CSV table of C-alpha atoms in Angstrom, one decimal:
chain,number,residue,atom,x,y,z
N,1,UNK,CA,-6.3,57.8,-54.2
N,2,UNK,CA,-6.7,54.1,-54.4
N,3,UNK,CA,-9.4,52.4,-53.2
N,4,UNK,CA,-10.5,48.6,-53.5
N,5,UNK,CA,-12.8,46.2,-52.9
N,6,UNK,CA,-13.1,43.2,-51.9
N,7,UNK,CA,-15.3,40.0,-51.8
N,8,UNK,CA,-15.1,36.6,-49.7
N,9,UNK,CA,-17.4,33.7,-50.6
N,10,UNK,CA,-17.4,30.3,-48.2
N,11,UNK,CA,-18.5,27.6,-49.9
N,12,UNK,CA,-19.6,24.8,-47.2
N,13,UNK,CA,-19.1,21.9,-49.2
N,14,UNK,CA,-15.0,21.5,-48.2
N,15,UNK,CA,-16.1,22.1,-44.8
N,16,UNK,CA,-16.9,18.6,-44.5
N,17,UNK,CA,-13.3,17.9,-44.4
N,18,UNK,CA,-13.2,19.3,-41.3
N,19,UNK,CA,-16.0,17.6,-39.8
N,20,UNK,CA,-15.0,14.4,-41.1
N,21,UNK,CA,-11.7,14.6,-39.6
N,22,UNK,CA,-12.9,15.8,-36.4
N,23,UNK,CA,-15.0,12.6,-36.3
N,24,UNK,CA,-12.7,10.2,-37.0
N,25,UNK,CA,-10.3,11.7,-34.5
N,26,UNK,CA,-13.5,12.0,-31.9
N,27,UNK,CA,-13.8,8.2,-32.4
N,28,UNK,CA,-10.1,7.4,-32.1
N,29,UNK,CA,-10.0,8.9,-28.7
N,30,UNK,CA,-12.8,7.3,-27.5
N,31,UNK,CA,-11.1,4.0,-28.3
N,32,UNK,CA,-8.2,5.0,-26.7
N,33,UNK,CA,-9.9,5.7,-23.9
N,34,UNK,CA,-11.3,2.0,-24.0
N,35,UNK,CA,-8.2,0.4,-24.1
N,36,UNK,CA,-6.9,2.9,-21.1
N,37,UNK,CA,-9.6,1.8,-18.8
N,38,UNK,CA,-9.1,-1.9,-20.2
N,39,UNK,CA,-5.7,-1.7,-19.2
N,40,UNK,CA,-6.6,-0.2,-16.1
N,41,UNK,CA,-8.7,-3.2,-15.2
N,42,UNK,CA,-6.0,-5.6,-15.7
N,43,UNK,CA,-3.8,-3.7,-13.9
N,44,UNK,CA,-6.1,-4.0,-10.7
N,45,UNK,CA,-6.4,-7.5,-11.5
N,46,UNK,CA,-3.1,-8.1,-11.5
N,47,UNK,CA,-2.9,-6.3,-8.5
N,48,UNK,CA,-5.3,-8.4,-6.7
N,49,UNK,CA,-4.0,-11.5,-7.6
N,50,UNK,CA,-0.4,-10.7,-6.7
N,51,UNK,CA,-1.9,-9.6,-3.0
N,52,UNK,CA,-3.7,-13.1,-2.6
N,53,UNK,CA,-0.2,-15.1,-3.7
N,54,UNK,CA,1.3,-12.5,-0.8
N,55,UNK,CA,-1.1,-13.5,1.6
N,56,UNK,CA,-1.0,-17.4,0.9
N,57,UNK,CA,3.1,-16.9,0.9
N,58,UNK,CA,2.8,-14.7,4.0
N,59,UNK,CA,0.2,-17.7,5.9
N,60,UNK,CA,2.6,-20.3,4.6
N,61,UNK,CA,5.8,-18.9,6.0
N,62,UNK,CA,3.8,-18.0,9.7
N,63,UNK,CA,3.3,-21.3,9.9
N,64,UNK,CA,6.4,-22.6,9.4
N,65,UNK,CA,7.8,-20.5,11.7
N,66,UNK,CA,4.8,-21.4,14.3
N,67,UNK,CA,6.3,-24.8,13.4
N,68,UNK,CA,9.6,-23.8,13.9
N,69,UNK,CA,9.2,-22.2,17.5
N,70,UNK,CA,7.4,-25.4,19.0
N,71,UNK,CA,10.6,-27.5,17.6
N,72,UNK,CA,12.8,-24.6,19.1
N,73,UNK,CA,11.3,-24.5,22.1
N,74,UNK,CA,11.2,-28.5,23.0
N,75,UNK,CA,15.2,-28.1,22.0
N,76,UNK,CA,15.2,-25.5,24.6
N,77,UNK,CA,13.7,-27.2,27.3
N,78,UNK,CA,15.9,-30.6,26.5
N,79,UNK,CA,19.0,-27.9,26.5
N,80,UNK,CA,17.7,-26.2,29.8
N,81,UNK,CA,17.2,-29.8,31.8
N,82,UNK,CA,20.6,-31.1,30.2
N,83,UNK,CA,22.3,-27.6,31.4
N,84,UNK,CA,20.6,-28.2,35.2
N,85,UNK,CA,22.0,-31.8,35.1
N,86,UNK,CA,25.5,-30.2,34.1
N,87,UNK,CA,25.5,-32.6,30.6
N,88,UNK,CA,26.0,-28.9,28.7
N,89,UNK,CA,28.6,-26.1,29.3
N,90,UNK,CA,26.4,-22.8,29.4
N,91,UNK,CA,28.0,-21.2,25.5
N,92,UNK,CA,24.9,-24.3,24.4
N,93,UNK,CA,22.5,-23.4,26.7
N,94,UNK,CA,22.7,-19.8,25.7
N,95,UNK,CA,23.1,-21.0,21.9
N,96,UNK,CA,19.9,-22.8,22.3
N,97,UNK,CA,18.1,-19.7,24.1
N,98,UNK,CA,19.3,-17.4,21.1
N,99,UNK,CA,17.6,-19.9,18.8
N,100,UNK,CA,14.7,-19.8,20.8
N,101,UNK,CA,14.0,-15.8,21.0
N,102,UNK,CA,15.1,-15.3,17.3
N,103,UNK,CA,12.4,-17.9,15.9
N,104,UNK,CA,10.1,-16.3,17.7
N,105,UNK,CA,11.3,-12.6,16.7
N,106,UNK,CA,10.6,-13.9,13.2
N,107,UNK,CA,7.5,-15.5,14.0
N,108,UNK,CA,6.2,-12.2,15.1
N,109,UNK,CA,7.0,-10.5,12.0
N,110,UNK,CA,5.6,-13.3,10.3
N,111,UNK,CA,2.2,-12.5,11.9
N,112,UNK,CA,2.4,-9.1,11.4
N,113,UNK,CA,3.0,-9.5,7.5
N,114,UNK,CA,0.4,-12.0,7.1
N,115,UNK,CA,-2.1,-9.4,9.0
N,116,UNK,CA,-1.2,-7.1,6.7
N,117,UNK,CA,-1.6,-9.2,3.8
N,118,UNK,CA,-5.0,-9.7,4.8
N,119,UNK,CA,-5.7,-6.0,5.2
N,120,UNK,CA,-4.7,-5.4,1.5
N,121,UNK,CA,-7.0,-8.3,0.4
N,122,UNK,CA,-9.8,-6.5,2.5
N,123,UNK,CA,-9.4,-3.2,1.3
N,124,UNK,CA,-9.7,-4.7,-2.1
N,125,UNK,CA,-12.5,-6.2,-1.6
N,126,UNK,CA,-14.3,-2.8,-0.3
N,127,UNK,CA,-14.3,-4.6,3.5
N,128,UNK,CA,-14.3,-2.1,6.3
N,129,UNK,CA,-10.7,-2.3,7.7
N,130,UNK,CA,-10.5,-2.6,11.5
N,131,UNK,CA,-7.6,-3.9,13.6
């Protein structure tokens, strides 16, 4: 028969290895954490500022379009009283009536943008949204 024995002794003193690595990783992550919700922060800023330059872009083009309509549509009405006296064949008249409707297609879709814009600027802002 054989029989043994044993004994185990834990001596705490290179336990503080441990904790002192745990600590220094604890701290690590909390700065990584930091920079995280730094980064997060710019992001949103970032964010917000590329909605305003949208929404100044988006107000600038609407009016130019509005701009663009009220030329379009004194051209028309020179085309349509030109076209009644017979000074224009009708291919113009229709040319200039094309114009016309397709400035203000765009127009419309240039309102509809800028509203939007502006909706994305509310929202972050924390304004209610209503339409």
């Amino acid at each position: 028969m054989n029989g043994g024995v044993g004994l185990s002794l834990r001596i705490p003193i290179f336990n503080a290895f441990q904790v002192r690595y745990r600590t220094a990783n604890a701290s690590l992550s909390v700065q990584n954490q930091q920079y995280q919700a730094d980064n997060v922060r710019l992001q949103l800023r970032q964010n917000i500022e590329q909605a305003y330059v949208n929404m100044t872009a988006a107000a600038k083009r609407y009016g130019s379009l509005t701009r663009q309509v009220e030329a379009l549509a004194l051209a028309f009405k020179a085309s349509e009283s030109r076209f009644n006296a017979g000074a224009i064949n009708s291919v113009d008249y229709n040319l200039a009536k094309s114009n016309l409707d397709r400035s203000r297609i765009n127009q419309i879709q240039a309102k509809y943008d800028y509203v939007l814009r502006i909706k994305v600027l509310d929202y972050y802002q924390n304004k209610p949204l209503s339409f």
